[in-house]
Every structure is written in structure tokens, then in C-alpha cells.
Amino acid sequence: MPVSDQNPLVDQLREVHTEALERLGQVSDLTALDGWRVHYLGRKGALTQVIRGIGTLPTAQRPEVGQVSNEVKSALEEAFEAQVGAIKQAKLAKTLSRERVDVTLPGYPVSLGRLHPSTQTLREITAIFGEMGFQVFDSREVESDYYNFELLNIPPYHPARDMWDTFYINERVVLRTHTSPGQIRAMQAFHPDPIRVILPGMCYRYEAITARSEIMFHQVEGLAVGENITMADLKGVLVNFARRMYGAERQVRFRCSHFPFTEPSVEVDMDCIVCNGDGCPLCKQTGWLEILGAGMVHPAVLRNGGYDPERFNGFAFGMGPERIMMQKYGIDDIRYFFSNDLRFLEQFG
Ligand code: DAH
């Protein structure tokens, strides 16, 4: 008979071993597993309890208990580690199957931003004039009263100021009410050289906001200065612009008008893009749509820009891209442009 058969502690150790392995097989989460470890391998655990009884054995039997208890201990520790690995593995497999990614599925579409409709129109206008040799000249949005009015031949207290409702920052500084002060800045920058520029930018007016008027809007100013510029040049450039912007078949007419900074002054109309001149609600039955104001640069303005009006002359024009778009796309309320409603903005581009 093997020695262990006569050694009760060794028998107990073997029982603990068997029982521990059996229980371990039933443990399926890490918390329970830790409980198992404390119960069998802990300082006051089942193994330790058995070994405590060693003093009751005859000396000859003691070494065997030590040896077997070490064997059982390392066997249980090994089994414990294996079970930790198995539980973690099972958990991972579960997570992976839940979070599985099907890389063959089509991706979610990324929604692209787009340019604001006003920006698109500004670019279109810039491209057309660019091909006619006009450069873009940037001018400031916060202007002095002097540039916004006086240098453009609009003295203080002159009734012509009623044409522009103005945001005053203080007595001398305004938010520009039109891009025309940029004409003076361009002339001062370029003189005595000839000029061919457009000046796009934001303008501001102290007005009640309605479907037809906003307190902020864009304008594109144009300016040509040289030695032999005539009204025919003005007409040629603007007719060309209207036809490239709205279609080659457009008819354009020039009506006498008045602006303090041009002499003579005109307003430019084209035949209505909806009814081709027959009369409809868009053109208010007139058959014509006004697209811009223009004229030959006033001698006083040329002089203020640094040019000798005896030698130089030029033409200028100003238009509002938002108005142009309203006509082109049948938009009936200017407020859509700056109210940031995506349902409106997404229709362009
Ligand atoms: N500045 C004018 C306005 O805001 C528009 C204008 C008219 C500009 C005639 C011009 C021009 O350059 O020649 O109403």
C-alpha cells in the first residue's frame, strides 16, 4: 500500500484538490473566481487549514504532507490562471461578436459643405469681369463719413444723403452704405495709372428689414479710369456682363438717372427673364428688370481720387448680387440670404 494511504493529511489534500478543480469548472466570472482563490489558496484557505494539522502527525509523515501540499498548490494555481485566461477569452469573444464590424457594408455619406449663394454669385460676377480685364480691389467695410459721402461729391446736409440710411459708429465713422467709397481708395492707390477694378463687399443700411430690404447685403462696384474712356465703353462692358450673366439673348436698356458721383448717370435694365419683356408679376408688368446703377465718373470724384479730370475720365457702376440672385432664381424675400436656414442654403450648389 502506498505511504499516502496511511497519511490522513495527504488524503485530505487530495480531496481538497479534487473538490477545488470540480468547483473551478463551475466558476464563470472573475469575481466568483477570486472567491474561489481565497477559499482554496488564501492565507486561511482550505489548503492552509489542512496543513495546520501537520503537528498531529508522526514526524516521518510530515515531509510527504509538505511535498503533496506544494504539488496541489501549484496545480491549483495553474488551474486558476488557466481559468482566468478562459474567462477573459470568453468575455472578449462575446464583445467581439457584439461589436463585429462588417467592413463590406457601404459607408455613411459625409455631408459636404457648400459656398453661400451670395459667395457663389460674387465669384460668378468676378469671373465675368475678370475675363474683361478687371482686377478685384478690396476695400474697407468700416469707412469714414468723408470717404463714404464727401469724397463722392455728397456734402454734409446735402439732401442726396437721404438715399442712404446710415449706421453711424460715431460722428465721423460709418459702416459703408455702398461699395462706392472703394472707388476713391482704388484711385488713391493707383493714380496716375489707368484703372480697371471691381470692388465686391458687404454694405450696411439702417433700414427696416423687410422682404425687399436687409440691413446688410453685398454690392459689386466697378471702376475704370483712363485717358479716352467713353460712355460707349460703359455700355459695351455692361451689355456684355448682362448677357454673360443672364443669357446671350438679353436686351439691355440705359435710362437717365442721377447719382452724385457720376455725370451723366444711368440705371441699367434688362428685359425680364421670366416673360422676356411681355409683362409679368416679377417685372411688375413693365417687361424690364433694373440690374444696376452706373455713369461716367464725376470730375470732382476723379479729382478727389488724385486724377486730373481734364486728362482722365472713367466709368463706374454698382450692383447688388442678392438682388441679381432674387431675379435669377425667383427668390421673393431677401431675408433668406442671411437667416441661415439650411432649407434655403442647400438649394444652391
Ligand atoms: N453706390 C450706389 C448705391 O449704393 C450704386 C451706384 C450707382 C454705384 C452708380 C456706382 C454708380 O458706381 O456709378 O446705390
GROMACS .gro file of N, CA, C and O and ligand atoms in nm, residues 164 178 180 183 205 219 221 259 261-262 293-295 316-318, ligand 1:
model
   78
  164TRP      N    1  -2.916  10.714  -4.865
  164TRP     CA    2  -2.850  10.608  -4.787
  164TRP      C    3  -2.879  10.624  -4.639
  164TRP      O    4  -2.833  10.720  -4.577
  178HIS      N    5  -2.245  10.173  -4.920
  178HIS     CA    6  -2.228  10.122  -5.056
  178HIS      C    7  -2.079  10.097  -5.078
  178HIS      O    8  -1.996  10.137  -4.996
  180SER      N    9  -1.910  10.223  -5.315
  180SER     CA   10  -1.852  10.336  -5.389
  180SER      C   11  -1.731  10.403  -5.324
  180SER      O   12  -1.640  10.446  -5.397
  183GLN      N   13  -1.403  10.325  -5.463
  183GLN     CA   14  -1.355  10.391  -5.586
  183GLN      C   15  -1.244  10.490  -5.552
  183GLN      O   16  -1.141  10.495  -5.619
  205ARG      N   17  -2.709   9.913  -4.422
  205ARG     CA   18  -2.800  10.029  -4.418
  205ARG      C   19  -2.897  10.019  -4.303
  205ARG      O   20  -2.948   9.911  -4.271
  219GLN      N   21  -2.252   9.433  -5.241
  219GLN     CA   22  -2.252   9.510  -5.366
  219GLN      C   23  -2.126   9.474  -5.442
  219GLN      O   24  -2.027   9.430  -5.383
  221GLU      N   25  -1.896   9.690  -5.696
  221GLU     CA   26  -1.870   9.818  -5.760
  221GLU      C   27  -1.774   9.792  -5.876
  221GLU      O   28  -1.692   9.700  -5.868
  259PHE      N   29  -2.689  11.009  -5.984
  259PHE     CA   30  -2.607  10.977  -5.867
  259PHE      C   31  -2.508  11.092  -5.851
  259PHE      O   32  -2.458  11.144  -5.952
  261PHE      N   33  -2.208  11.098  -5.770
  261PHE     CA   34  -2.068  11.069  -5.807
  261PHE      C   35  -2.049  11.037  -5.954
  261PHE      O   36  -1.939  11.002  -5.996
  262THR      N   37  -2.156  11.041  -6.032
  262THR     CA   38  -2.142  11.019  -6.177
  262THR      C   39  -2.215  11.127  -6.254
  262THR      O   40  -2.316  11.181  -6.209
  293GLY      N   41  -2.682  10.047  -6.122
  293GLY     CA   42  -2.666  10.190  -6.144
  293GLY      C   43  -2.526  10.214  -6.197
  293GLY      O   44  -2.433  10.140  -6.165
  294ALA      N   45  -2.511  10.319  -6.280
  294ALA     CA   46  -2.379  10.341  -6.341
  294ALA      C   47  -2.367  10.485  -6.389
  294ALA      O   48  -2.462  10.565  -6.378
  295GLY      N   49  -2.253  10.517  -6.445
  295GLY     CA   50  -2.235  10.651  -6.502
  295GLY      C   51  -2.089  10.680  -6.530
  295GLY      O   52  -2.001  10.597  -6.503
  316ALA      N   53  -1.816  10.412  -6.388
  316ALA     CA   54  -1.833  10.333  -6.265
  316ALA      C   55  -1.971  10.270  -6.268
  316ALA      O   56  -2.060  10.316  -6.338
  317PHE      N   57  -1.984  10.163  -6.195
  317PHE     CA   58  -2.116  10.102  -6.182
  317PHE      C   59  -2.125  10.031  -6.047
  317PHE      O   60  -2.023  10.004  -5.982
  318GLY      N   61  -2.247  10.004  -6.004
  318GLY     CA   62  -2.268   9.933  -5.877
  318GLY      C   63  -2.390   9.843  -5.886
  318GLY      O   64  -2.493   9.884  -5.940
  350DAH     N1   65  -2.350  10.339  -5.486
  350DAH     C1   66  -2.481  10.329  -5.545
  350DAH     C2   67  -2.578  10.274  -5.445
  350DAH     O1   68  -2.543  10.221  -5.348
  350DAH     C3   69  -2.477  10.239  -5.667
  350DAH     C4   70  -2.401  10.302  -5.779
  350DAH     C5   71  -2.462  10.379  -5.872
  350DAH     C6   72  -2.265  10.281  -5.789
  350DAH     C7   73  -2.394  10.437  -5.976
  350DAH     C8   74  -2.192  10.340  -5.892
  350DAH     C9   75  -2.261  10.418  -5.986
  350DAH     O2   76  -2.061  10.325  -5.906
  350DAH     O3   77  -2.189  10.474  -6.089
  350DAH     O4   78  -2.692  10.283  -5.460
   0.00000   0.00000   0.00000
